[in-house]
GROMACS .gro file of C-alpha atoms in nm:
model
  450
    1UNK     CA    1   8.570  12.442   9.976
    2UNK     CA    2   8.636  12.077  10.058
    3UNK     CA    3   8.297  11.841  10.114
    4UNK     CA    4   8.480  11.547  10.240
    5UNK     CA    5   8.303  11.353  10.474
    6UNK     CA    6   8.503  11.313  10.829
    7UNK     CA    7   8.419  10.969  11.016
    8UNK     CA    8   8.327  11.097  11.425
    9UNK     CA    9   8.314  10.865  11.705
   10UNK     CA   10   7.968  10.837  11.778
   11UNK     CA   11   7.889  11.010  12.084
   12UNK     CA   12   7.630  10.825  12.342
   13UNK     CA   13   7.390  11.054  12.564
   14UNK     CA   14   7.344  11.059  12.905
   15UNK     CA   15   7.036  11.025  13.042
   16UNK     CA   16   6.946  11.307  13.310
   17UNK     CA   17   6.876  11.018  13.580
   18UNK     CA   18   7.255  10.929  13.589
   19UNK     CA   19   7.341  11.224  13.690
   20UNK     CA   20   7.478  11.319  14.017
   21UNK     CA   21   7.235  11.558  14.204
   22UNK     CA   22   7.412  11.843  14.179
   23UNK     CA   23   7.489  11.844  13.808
   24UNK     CA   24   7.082  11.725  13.735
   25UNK     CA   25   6.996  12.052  13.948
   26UNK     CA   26   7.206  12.248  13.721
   27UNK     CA   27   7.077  12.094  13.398
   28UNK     CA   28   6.737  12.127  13.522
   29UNK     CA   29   6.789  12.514  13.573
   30UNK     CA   30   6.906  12.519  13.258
   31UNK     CA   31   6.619  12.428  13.106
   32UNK     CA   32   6.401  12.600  13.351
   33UNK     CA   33   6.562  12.947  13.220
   34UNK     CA   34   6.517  12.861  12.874
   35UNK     CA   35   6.200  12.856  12.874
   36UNK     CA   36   6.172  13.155  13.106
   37UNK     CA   37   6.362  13.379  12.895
   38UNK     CA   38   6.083  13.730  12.875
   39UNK     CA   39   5.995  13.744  12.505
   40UNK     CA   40   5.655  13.960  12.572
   41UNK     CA   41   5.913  14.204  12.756
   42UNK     CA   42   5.851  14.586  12.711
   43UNK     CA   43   6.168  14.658  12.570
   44UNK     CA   44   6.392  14.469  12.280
   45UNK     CA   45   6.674  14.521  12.548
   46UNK     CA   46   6.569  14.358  12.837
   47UNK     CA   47   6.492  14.038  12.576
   48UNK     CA   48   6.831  14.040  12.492
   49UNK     CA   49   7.020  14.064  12.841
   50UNK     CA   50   6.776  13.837  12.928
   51UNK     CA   51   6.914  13.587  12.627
   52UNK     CA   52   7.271  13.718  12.707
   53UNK     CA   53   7.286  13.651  13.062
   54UNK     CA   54   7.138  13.301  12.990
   55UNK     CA   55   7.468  13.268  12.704
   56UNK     CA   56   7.685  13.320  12.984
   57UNK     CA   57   7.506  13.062  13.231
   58UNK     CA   58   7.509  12.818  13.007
   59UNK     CA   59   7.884  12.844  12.856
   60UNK     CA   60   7.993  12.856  13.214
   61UNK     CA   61   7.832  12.559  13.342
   62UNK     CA   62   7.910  12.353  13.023
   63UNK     CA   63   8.232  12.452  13.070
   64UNK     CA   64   8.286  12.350  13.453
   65UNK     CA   65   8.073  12.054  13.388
   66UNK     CA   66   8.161  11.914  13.004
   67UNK     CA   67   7.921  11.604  13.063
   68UNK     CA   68   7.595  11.843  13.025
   69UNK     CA   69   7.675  11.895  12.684
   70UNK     CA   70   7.578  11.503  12.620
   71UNK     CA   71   7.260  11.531  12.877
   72UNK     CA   72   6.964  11.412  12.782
   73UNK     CA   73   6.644  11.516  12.971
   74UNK     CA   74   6.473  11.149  13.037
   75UNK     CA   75   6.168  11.312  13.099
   76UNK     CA   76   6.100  11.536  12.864
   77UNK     CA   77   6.159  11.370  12.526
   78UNK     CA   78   6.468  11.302  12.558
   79UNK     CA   79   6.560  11.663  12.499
   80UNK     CA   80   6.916  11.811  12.508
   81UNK     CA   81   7.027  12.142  12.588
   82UNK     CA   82   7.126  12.197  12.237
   83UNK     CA   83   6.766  12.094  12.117
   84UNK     CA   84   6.583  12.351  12.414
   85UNK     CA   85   6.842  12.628  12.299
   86UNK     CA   86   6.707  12.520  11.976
   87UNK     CA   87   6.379  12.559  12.033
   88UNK     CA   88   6.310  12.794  12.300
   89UNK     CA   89   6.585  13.076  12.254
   90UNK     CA   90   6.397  13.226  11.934
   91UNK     CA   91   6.635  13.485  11.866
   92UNK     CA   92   7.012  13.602  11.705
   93UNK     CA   93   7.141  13.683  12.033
   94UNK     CA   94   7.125  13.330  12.127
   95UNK     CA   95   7.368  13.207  11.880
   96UNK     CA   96   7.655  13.185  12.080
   97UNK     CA   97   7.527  12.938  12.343
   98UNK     CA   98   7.383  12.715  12.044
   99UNK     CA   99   7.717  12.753  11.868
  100UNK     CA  100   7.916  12.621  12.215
  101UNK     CA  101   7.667  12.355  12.269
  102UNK     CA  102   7.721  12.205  11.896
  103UNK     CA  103   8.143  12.319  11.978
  104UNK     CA  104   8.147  12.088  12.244
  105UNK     CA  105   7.918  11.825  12.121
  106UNK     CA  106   7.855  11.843  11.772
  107UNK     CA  107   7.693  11.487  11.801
  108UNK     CA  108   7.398  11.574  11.921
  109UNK     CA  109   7.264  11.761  11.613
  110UNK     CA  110   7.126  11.438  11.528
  111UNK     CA  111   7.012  11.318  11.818
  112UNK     CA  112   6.594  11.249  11.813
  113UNK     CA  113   6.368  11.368  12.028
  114UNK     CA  114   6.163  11.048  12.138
  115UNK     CA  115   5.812  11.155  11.971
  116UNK     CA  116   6.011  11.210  11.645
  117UNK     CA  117   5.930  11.043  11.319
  118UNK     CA  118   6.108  10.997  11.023
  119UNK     CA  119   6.008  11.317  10.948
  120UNK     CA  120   6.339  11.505  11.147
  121UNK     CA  121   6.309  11.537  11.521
  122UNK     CA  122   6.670  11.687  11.581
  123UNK     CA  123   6.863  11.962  11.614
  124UNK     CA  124   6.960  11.995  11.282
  125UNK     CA  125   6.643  11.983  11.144
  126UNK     CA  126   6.527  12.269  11.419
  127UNK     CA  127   6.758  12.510  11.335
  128UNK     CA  128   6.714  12.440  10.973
  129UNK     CA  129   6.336  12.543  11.016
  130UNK     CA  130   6.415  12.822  11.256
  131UNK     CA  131   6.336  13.169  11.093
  132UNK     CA  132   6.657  13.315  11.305
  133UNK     CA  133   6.860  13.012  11.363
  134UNK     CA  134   6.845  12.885  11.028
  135UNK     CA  135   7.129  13.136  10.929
  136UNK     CA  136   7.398  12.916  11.109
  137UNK     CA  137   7.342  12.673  10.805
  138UNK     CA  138   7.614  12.739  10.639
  139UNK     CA  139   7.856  12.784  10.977
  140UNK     CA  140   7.742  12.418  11.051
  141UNK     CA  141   7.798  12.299  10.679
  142UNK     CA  142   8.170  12.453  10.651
  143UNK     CA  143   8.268  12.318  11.047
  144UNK     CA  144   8.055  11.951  11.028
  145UNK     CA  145   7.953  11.843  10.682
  146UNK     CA  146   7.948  11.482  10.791
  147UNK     CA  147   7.627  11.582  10.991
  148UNK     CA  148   7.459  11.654  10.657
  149UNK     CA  149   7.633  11.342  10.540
  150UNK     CA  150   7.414  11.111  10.799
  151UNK     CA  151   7.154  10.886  10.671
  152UNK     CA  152   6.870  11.073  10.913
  153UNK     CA  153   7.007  11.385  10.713
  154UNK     CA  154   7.012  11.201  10.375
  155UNK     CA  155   6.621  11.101  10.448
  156UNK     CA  156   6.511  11.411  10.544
  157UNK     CA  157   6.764  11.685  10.418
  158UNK     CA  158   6.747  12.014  10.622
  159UNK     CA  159   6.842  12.155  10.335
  160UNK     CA  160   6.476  12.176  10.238
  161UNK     CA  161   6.372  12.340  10.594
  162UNK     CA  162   6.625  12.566  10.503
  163UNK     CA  163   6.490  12.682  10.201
  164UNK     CA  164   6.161  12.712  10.280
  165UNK     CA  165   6.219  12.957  10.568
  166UNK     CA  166   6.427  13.091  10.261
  167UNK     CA  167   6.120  13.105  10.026
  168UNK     CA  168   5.860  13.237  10.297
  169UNK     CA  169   6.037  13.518  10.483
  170UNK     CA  170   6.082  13.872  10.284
  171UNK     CA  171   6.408  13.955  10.541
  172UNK     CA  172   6.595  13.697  10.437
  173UNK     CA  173   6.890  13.741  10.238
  174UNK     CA  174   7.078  13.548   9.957
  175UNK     CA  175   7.413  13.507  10.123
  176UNK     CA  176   7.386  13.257  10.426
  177UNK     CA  177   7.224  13.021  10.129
  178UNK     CA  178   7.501  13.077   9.878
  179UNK     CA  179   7.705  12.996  10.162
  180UNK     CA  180   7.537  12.679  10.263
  181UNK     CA  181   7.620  12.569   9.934
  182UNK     CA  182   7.904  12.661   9.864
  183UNK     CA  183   8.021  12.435  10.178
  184UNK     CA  184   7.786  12.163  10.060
  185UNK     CA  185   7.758  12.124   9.686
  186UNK     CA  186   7.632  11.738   9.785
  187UNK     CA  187   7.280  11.992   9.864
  188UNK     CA  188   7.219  12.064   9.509
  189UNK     CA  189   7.172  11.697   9.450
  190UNK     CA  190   6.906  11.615   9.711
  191UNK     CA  191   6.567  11.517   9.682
  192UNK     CA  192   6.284  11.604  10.009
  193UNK     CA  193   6.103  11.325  10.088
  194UNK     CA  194   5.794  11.472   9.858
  195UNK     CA  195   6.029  11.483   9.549
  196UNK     CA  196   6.134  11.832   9.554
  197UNK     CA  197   6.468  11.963   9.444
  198UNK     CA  198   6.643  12.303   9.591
  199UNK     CA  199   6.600  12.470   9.247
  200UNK     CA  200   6.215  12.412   9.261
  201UNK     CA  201   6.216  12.504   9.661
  202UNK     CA  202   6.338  12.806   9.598
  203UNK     CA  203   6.143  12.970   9.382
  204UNK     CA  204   5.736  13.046   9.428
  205UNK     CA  205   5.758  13.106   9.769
  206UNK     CA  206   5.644  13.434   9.925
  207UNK     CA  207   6.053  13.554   9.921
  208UNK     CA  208   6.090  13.648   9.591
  209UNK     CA  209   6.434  13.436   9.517
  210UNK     CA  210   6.766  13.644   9.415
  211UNK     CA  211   6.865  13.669   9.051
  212UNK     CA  212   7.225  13.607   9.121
  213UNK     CA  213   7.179  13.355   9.338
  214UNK     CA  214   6.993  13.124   9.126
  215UNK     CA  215   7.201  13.160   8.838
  216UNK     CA  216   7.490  13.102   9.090
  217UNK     CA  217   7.356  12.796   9.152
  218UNK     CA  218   7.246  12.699   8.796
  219UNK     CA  219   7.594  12.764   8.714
  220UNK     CA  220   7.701  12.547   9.027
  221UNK     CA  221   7.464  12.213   8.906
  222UNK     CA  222   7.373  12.270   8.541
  223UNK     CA  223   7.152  11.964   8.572
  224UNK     CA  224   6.931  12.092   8.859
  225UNK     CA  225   6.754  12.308   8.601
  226UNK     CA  226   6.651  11.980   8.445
  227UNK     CA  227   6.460  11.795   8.736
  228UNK     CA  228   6.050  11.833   8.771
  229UNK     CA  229   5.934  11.860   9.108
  230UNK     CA  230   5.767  11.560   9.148
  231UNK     CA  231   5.426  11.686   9.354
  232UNK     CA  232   5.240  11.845   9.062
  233UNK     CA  233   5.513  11.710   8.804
  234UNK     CA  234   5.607  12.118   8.749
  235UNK     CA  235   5.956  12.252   8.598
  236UNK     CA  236   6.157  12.479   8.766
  237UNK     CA  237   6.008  12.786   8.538
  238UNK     CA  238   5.658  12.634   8.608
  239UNK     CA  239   5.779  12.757   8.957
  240UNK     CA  240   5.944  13.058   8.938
  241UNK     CA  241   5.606  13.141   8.676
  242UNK     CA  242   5.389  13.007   8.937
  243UNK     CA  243   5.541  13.262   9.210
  244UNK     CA  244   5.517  13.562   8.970
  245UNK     CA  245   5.131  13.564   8.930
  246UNK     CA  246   5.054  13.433   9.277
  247UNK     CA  247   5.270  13.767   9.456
  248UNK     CA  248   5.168  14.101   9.336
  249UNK     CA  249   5.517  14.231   9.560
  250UNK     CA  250   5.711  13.997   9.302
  251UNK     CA  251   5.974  14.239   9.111
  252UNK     CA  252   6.209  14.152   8.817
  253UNK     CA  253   6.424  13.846   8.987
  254UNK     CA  254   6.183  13.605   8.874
  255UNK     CA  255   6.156  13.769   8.528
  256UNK     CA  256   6.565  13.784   8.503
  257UNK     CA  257   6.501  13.409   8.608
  258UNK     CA  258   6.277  13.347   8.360
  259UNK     CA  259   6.464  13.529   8.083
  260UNK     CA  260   6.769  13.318   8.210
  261UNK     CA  261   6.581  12.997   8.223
  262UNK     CA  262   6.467  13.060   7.870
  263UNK     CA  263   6.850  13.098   7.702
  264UNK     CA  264   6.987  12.802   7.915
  265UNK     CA  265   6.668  12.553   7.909
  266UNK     CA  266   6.465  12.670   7.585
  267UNK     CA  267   6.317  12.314   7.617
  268UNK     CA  268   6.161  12.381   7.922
  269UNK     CA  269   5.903  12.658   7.742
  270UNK     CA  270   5.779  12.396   7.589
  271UNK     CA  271   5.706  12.113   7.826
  272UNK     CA  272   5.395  12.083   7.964
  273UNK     CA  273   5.280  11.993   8.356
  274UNK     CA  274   5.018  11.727   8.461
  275UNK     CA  275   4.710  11.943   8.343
  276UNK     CA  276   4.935  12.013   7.995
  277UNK     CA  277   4.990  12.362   8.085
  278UNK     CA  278   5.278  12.546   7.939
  279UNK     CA  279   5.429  12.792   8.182
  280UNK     CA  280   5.279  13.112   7.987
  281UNK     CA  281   4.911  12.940   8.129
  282UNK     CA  282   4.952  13.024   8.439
  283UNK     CA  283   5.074  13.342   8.400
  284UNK     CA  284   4.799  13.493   8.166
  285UNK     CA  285   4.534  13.576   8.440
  286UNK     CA  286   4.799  13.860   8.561
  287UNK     CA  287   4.894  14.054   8.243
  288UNK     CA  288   4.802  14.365   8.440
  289UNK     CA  289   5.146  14.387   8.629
  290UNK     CA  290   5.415  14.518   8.437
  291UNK     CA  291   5.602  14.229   8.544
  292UNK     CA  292   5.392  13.970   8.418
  293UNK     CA  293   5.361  14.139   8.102
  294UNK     CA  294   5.738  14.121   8.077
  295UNK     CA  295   5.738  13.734   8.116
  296UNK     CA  296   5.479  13.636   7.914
  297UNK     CA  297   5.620  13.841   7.617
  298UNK     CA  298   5.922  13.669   7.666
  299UNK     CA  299   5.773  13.347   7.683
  300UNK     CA  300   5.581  13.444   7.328
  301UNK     CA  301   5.886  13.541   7.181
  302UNK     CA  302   6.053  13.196   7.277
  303UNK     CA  303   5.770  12.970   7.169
  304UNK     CA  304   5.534  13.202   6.936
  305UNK     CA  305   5.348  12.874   6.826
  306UNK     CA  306   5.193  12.871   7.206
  307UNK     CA  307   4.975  13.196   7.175
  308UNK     CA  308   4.688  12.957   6.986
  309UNK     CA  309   4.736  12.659   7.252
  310UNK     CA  310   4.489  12.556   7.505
  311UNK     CA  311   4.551  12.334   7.779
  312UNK     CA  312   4.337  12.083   7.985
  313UNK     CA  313   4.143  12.386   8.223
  314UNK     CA  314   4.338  12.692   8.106
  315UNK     CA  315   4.251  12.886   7.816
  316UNK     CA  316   4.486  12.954   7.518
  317UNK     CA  317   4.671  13.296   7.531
  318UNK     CA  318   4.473  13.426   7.192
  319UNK     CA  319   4.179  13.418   7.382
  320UNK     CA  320   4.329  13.724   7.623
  321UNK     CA  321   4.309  14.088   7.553
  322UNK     CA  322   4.679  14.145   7.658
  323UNK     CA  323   4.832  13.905   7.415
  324UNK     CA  324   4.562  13.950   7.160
  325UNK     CA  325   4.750  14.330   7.118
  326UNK     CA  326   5.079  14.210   7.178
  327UNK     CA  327   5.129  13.933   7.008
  328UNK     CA  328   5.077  14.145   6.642
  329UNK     CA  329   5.374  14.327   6.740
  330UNK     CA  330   5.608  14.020   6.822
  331UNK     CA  331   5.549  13.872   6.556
  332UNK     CA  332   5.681  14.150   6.387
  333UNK     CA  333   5.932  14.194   6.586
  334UNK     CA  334   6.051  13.851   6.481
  335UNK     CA  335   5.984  13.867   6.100
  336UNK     CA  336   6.181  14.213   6.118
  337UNK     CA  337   6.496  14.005   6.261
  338UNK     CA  338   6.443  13.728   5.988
  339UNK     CA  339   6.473  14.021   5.711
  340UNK     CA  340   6.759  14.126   5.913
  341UNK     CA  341   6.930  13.837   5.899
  342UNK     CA  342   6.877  13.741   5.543
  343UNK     CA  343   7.029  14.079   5.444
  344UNK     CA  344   7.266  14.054   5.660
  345UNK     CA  345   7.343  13.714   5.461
  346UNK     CA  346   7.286  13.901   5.137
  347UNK     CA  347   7.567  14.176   5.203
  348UNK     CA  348   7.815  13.947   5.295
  349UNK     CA  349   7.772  13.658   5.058
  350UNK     CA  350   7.725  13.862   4.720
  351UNK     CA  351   8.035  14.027   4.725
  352UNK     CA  352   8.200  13.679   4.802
  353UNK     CA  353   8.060  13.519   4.504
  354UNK     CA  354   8.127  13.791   4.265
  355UNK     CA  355   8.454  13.881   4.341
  356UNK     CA  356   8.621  13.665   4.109
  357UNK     CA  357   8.380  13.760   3.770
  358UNK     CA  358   8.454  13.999   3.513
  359UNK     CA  359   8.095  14.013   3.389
  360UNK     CA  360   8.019  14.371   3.419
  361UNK     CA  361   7.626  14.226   3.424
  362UNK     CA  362   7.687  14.076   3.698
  363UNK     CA  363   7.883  14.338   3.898
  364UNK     CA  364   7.630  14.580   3.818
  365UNK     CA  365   7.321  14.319   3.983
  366UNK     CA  366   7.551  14.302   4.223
  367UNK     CA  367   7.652  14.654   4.311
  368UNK     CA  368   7.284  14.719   4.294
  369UNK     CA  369   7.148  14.445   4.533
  370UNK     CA  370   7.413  14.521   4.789
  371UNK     CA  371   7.282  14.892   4.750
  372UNK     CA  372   6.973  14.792   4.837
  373UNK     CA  373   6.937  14.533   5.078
  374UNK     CA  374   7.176  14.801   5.317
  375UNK     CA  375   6.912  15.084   5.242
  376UNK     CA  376   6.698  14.833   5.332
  377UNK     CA  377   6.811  14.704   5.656
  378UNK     CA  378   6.825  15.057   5.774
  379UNK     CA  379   6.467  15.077   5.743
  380UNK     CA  380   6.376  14.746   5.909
  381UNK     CA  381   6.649  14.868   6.210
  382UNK     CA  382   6.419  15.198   6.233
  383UNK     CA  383   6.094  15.006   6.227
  384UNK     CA  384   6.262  14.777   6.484
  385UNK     CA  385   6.382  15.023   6.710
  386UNK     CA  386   6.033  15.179   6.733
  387UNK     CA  387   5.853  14.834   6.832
  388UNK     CA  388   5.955  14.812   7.213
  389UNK     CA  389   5.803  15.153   7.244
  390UNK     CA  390   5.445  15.013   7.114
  391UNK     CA  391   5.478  14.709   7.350
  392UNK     CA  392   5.522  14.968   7.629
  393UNK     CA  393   5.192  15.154   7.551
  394UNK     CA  394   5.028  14.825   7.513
  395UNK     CA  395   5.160  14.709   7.857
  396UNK     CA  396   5.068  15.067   7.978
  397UNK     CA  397   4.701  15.029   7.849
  398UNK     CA  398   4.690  14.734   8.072
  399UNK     CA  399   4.811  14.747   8.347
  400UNK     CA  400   4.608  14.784   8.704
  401UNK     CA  401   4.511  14.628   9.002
  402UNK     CA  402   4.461  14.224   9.020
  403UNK     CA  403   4.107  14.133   8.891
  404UNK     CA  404   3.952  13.787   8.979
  405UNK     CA  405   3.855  13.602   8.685
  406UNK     CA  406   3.916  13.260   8.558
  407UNK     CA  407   4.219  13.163   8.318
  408UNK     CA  408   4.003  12.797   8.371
  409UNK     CA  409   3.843  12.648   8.049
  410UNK     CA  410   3.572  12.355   8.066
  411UNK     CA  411   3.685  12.040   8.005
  412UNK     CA  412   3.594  11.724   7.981
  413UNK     CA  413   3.668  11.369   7.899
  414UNK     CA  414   3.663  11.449   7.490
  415UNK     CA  415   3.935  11.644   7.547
  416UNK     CA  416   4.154  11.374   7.650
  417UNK     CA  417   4.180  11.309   7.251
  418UNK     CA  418   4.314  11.626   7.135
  419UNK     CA  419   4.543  11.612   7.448
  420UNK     CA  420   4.711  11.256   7.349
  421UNK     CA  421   4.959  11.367   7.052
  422UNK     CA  422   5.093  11.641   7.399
  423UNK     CA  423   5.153  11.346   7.587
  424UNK     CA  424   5.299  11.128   7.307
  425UNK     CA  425   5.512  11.434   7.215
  426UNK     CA  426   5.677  11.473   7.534
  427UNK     CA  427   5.796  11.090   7.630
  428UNK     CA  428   6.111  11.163   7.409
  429UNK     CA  429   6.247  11.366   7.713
  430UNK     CA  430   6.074  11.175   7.969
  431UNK     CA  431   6.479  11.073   8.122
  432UNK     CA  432   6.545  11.415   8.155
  433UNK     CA  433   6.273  11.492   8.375
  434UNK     CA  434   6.232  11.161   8.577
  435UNK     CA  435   6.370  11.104   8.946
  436UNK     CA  436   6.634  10.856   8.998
  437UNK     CA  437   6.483  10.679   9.316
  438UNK     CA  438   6.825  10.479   9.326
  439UNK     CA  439   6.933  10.852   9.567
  440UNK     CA  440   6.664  10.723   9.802
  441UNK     CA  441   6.771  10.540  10.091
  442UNK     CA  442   6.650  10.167  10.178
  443UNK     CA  443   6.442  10.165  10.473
  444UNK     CA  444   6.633   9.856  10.577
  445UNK     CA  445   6.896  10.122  10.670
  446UNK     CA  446   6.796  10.180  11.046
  447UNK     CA  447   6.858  10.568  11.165
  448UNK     CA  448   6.818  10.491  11.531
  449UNK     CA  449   6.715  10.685  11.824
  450UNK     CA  450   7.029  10.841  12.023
   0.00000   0.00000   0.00000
C-alpha cells in the first residue's frame, strides 16, 4: 500500500466560548454523557446500548451541527469531542462515533490537550495507548498517514503506545499490527524517545509476540534486526531471551524467534549487553521449562565456545547442572556432523580423482575407502539419530517448577581486566548497532498547541 504523505489544510479549533448558546448546550451534553456512560452496569448489555445510544447522539448532532467536530472545550483542557470519546468511551462499541469524529475532522488527532508535554497529549497518542481503541491503528494509518507523518508524531511515535498495549495484553492479536504496518512501513524505522525500536518493543512484554509476525516484519526491514535498544544497550534476541525466562506462560514463538534470529543474525549470539552478557546468561536461571531448555541448546549449538564464558554478574553456563549434561551431547552432536561432512567430501571427491587412473593400486584404495567411509556414515547417521532422544531425557530430568536462585556472580573492579579484550572485541561492529540521532528531530522545530 502507498505511504505517501498528503499535505491537509490545517484545521483551527473553536473554542467552546464562541459558540452560540444553543450549540455550547449541545456540546456540553455531549460531554456530560460521555462521561456518564454506566460501565459498573449489571449487565454487558445495558453498557453497550448505553455506548450505542450515545453513537447515535453524537453522529446526529455532528451531523446537524458540523462545527462541533472542531470544538474545543475552553475549560476543560482544551478537550475535543474526539479526545473525550477517546478517553472516556472505553470500549469496541464506541468505535463508530470515534471513527465519525476523526471522518469529519481528522485534524484534530493532533490536537494537544493544554497540560500536555512533549510527551503526546492527543488523540492519536490516546487511542494508540487504548487497550480497545488501539485496534483502529491501522484504519487510521491506511485513511491518514500524514497524521503519523507530523512532527508531534515523529517526536513521540504512537507507534510505540501501540506496541506496548501489543506487548502487555494476552487478547491481543497479530493482525491489526501487521496491518498498521503494512499501511506504514515509515513505522519500522522509528525510534521512541528512550531509544527503542518496534522490533525490541515487541518482544519481552507479557504478550508473548507472534512467530509470523515478527519474521513478517524482519522480512519487511531486514535492518531492524540490527538496532540495540538503547536503554540497557540490549539486542533484539537479548529481548525476545529476556521475555522467555521472565514469563513462565511463554510458549515456542519466542523460541521459533530465537531459532530464526539465530540463522538470519548469527552475529547477534555473540554480542554482548552493557554487563557483557551473552543472551544464553539470562536465560540459564530457567532451564527447568522445556522451553528454555530449547533456547539455550540452540544458543549452545550456535556459539559452543560460550558454555565456559562468564560475564560481569552472571555465571558461565558450565557452572549449571542443565548444560553441564547437555552440553556433552552437543558437542557430539556437532563432531558427528563434521565426520558427516568430511565423508560426505570423501565419497564424492575420490571417485573424481581416480577416474582417470589405470593403476589398479589405486582403484583398489579407492574402491576400499569409498566402501568404508559409506559404512561409516551409516553408523554416525544412527548414532546421530539417537542423540535428540538423550537431550529429551536430559530436558525431562529437569524440568519443574521455577526455583529462585541467583544466575548473579560477584564481581568486582578486577574484573574489569579480564572484561577489556570483550569490549575491544566488539567496537568492530559498533556502526551496526549505534543510533543515528540525525532521525531525531531539532527542538528548534516548534509542534505547537492547536
Amino acid at each position: 500500500m502507498s505511504n505517501t504523505t498528503t499535505i491537509v489544510e490545517t484545521v483551527t479549533p473553536v473554542p467552546n466560548t464562541e459558540l452560540d448558546e444553543a450549540t455550547n448546550s449541545i456540546f456540553h451534553e455531549l460531554f456530560d454523557a460521555a462521561y456518564e456512560i454506566p460501565w459498573y452496569a449489571d449487565t454487558e448489555a445495558e453498557i453497550k446500548g448505553a455506548c450505542e445510544a450515545l453513537n447515535e447522539r453524537i453522529i446526529q448532532a455532528v451531523t446537524d451541527h458540523p462545527v462541533l467536530a472542531r470544538v474545543v472545550h475552553k475549560q476543560l483542557l482544551n478537550w475535543s469531542l474526539l479526545f473525550v470519546a477517546c478517553e472516556k468511551l472505553h470500549r469496541e462499541w464506541s468505535h463508530p462515533a470515534i471513527k465519525f469524529l476523526i471522518e469529519k475532522n481528522p485534524y484534530a488527532l493532533l490536537w494537544r490537550r493544554r497540560d500536555a508535554d512533549d510527551g503526546g497529549g492527543t488523540p492519536i497518542h490516546a487511542i494508540a495507548d487504548h487497550s480497545c481503541h488501539c485496534q483502529l491503528m491501522g484504519w487510521i494509518a491506511e485513511t491518514y498517514p500524514w497524521v503519523l507523518d507530523h512532527r508531534i508524531c515523529r517526536r513521540h511515535p504512537p507507534t510505540f503506545d501501540f506496541l506496548d498495549r501489543y506487548s502487555r495484553n494476552s487478547n491481543f492479536p497479530a493482525s491489526p499490527v501487521r496491518r498498521f504496518f503494512q499501511a506504514y512501513p515509515k513505522a519500522f524505522s522509528q525510534k521512541s524517545i528512550l531509544g527503542d525500536t518496534p522490533f525490541c518493543a515487541i518482544l519481552g512484554g507479557y504478550n508473548e509476540c507472534d512467530a509470523d509476525l515478527f519474521k513478517w516484519m524482519a522480512e519487511e526491514y531486514p535492518k531492524g534486526l540490527k538496532l540495540r535498544s538503547r536503554m540497557g544497550n540490549m539486542s533484539v534476541l537479548e529481548h525476545a531471551c529476556a521475555g522467555l525466562s521472565g514469563f513462565e506462560h511463554y510458549g515456542n514463538d519466542t523460541t521459533e524467534i530465537i531459532k530464526y534470529l539465530i540463522k538470519k543474525c548469527p552475529k547477534l549470539v555473540r554480542k554482548r549487553g552493557g554487563t557483557k552478557a551473552l543472551p544464553i546468561h539470562g536465560l540459564l536461571n530457567r532451564c527447568n521449562r522445556r522451553v528454555v531448555q530449547n533456547a539455550v541448546i540452540l544458543l549452545l549449538k550456535a556459539y559452543p565456545e560460550s558454555y565456559s564464558m562468564h560475564a560481569r554478574f552472571y555465571k558461565a553456563p558450565s557452572t549449571f547442572p542443565f548444560t553441564q549434561r547437555i552440553m556433552p551431547l552437543i558437542n557430539r552432536e556437532i563432531e558427528l556432523k563434521e565426520s558427516i561432512s568430511m565423508m560426505t567430501d570423501v565419497s564424492t571427491q575420490l571417485p573424481k580423482a581416480t577416474s582417470n587412473s589405470k593403476d589398479p593400486l589405486l582403484l583398489g584404495v579407492s574402491n576400499v575407502l569409498d566402501s568404508w567411509s559409506k559404512d561409516r556414515l551409516k553408523t554416525i547417521e544412527v548414532e546421530l539419530q539417537g542423540l535428540p532422544a538423550q537431550m529429551a531425557a536430559v530436558q525431562k530430568e529437569f524440568e519443574g517448577p521455577d526455583v529462585e536462585e541467583s544466575d548473579m556472580e560477584d564481581w568486582d573492579e578486577d574484573d574489569d581486566g579480564e572484561n577489556s579484550e570483550w569490549d575491544d572485541n566488539d567496537e568492530g561492529d559498533e556502526s551496526e548497532d549505534s543510533f543515528d540521532d540525525s532521525d531525531h528531530y531539532s527542538d528548534e522545530e516548534s509542534d505547537g498547541d492547536y
